[in-house]
Short mmCIF file of C-alpha atoms in Angstrom, two decimals:
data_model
loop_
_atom_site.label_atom_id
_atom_site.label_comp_id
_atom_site.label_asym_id
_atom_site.label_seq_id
_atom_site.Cartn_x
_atom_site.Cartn_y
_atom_site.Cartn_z
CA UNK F 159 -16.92 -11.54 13.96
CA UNK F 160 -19.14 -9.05 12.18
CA UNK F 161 -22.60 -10.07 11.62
CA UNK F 162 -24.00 -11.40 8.67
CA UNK F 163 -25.41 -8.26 6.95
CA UNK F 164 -22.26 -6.18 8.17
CA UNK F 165 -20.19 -9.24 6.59
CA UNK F 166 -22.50 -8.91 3.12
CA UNK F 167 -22.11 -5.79 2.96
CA UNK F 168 -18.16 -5.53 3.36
CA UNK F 169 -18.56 -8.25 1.35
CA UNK F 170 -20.06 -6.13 -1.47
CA UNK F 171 -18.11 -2.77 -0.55
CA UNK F 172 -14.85 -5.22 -1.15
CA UNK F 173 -15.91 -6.86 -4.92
CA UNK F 174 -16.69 -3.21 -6.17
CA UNK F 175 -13.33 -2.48 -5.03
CA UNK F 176 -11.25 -5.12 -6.45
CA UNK F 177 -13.25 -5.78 -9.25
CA UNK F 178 -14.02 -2.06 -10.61
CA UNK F 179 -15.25 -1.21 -14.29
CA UNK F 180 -12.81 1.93 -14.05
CA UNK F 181 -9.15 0.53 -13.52
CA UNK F 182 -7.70 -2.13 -15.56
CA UNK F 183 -7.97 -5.55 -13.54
CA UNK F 184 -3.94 -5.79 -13.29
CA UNK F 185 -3.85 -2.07 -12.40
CA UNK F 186 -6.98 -2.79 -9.17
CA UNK F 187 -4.42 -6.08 -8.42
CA UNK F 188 -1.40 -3.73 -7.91
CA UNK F 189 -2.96 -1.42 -6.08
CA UNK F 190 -4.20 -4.06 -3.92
CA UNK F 191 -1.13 -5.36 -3.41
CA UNK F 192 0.74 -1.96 -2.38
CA UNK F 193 -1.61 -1.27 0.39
CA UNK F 194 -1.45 -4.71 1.45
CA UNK F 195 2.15 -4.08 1.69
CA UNK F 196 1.66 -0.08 3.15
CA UNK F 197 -0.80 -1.68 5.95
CA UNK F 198 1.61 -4.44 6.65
CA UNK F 199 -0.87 -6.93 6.42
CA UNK F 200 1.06 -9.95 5.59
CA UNK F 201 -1.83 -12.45 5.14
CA UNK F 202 -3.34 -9.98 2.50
CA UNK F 203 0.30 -9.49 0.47
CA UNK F 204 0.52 -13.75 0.89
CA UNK F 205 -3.06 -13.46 -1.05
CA UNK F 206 -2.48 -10.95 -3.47
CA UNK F 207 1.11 -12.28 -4.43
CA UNK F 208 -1.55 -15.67 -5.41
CA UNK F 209 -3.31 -14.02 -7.21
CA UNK F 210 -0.49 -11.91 -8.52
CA UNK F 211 1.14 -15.08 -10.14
CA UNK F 212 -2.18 -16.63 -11.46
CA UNK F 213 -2.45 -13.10 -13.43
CA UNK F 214 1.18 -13.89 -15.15
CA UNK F 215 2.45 -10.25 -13.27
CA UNK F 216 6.25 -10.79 -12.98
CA UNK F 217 8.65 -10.15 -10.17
CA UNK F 218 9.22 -6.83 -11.55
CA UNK F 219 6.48 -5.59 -11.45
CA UNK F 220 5.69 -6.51 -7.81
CA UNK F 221 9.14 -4.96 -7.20
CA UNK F 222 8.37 -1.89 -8.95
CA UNK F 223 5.05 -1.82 -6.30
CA UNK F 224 7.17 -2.14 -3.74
CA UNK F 225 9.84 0.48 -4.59
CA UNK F 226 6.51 2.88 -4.39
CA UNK F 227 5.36 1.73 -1.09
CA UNK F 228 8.71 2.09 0.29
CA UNK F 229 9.49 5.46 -1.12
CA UNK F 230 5.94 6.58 0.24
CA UNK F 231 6.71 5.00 3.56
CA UNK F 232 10.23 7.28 3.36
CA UNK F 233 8.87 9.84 2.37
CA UNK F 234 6.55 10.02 5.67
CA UNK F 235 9.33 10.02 7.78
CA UNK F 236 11.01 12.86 5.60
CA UNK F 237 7.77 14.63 6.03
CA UNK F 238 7.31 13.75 10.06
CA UNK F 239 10.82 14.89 11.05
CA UNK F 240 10.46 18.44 9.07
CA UNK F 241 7.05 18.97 11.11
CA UNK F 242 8.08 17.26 14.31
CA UNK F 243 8.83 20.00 16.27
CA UNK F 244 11.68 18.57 18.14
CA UNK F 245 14.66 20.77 20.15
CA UNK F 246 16.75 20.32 17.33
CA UNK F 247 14.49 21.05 14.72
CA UNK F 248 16.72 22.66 12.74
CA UNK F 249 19.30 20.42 12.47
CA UNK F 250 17.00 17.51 11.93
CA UNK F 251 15.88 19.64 9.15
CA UNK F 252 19.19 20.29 7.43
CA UNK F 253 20.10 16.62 7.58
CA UNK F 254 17.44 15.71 6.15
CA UNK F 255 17.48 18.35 2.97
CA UNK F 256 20.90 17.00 2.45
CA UNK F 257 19.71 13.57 2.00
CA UNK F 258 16.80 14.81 -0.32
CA UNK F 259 19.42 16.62 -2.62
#
């Protein structure tokens, strides 16, 4: 467990974060949300869906944050195969142009 000042200051670092002057508050919540979902951090996408419904955002819109996430997330592979470096580079590499087309 981080110590107290450590846990204050995370503390602060985190509220600046979520509650910014810069991005609408739905906009920070979404965001949230995605890299919850990026990281894989299921106890932070159980919060953020909480606080998701409290704010009225609808399943779609959730959905619509995770169709980015996963097309991010698909997108790294994509981009990992093409600079992998593998034996069979090349054919990696045409398979995986065909699927971008």
């Amino acid at each position: 467990m981080l110590p107290k000042t450590q846990q204050e200051t995370f503390g602060a670092f985190y509220d600046s974060a979520r509650h910014n002057t810069i991005l609408e508050p739905k906009t920070t919540l979404l965001l949230h949300l995605g890299a919850a979902m990026a990281l894989g951090c299921n106890s932070c996408m159980e919060y953020y869906l909480g606080q998701a419904e409290k704010e009225g955002i609808t399943t779609e819109e959730i959905g619509a944050v995770q169709g980015v996430v996963m097309a991010v997330a698909a997108g790294k592979v994509n981009a990992q195969l093409r600079e992998g470096g593998t034996e069979k580079e090349g054919e990696v590499n045409a398979i995986s142009k065909r699927r971008l087309s």
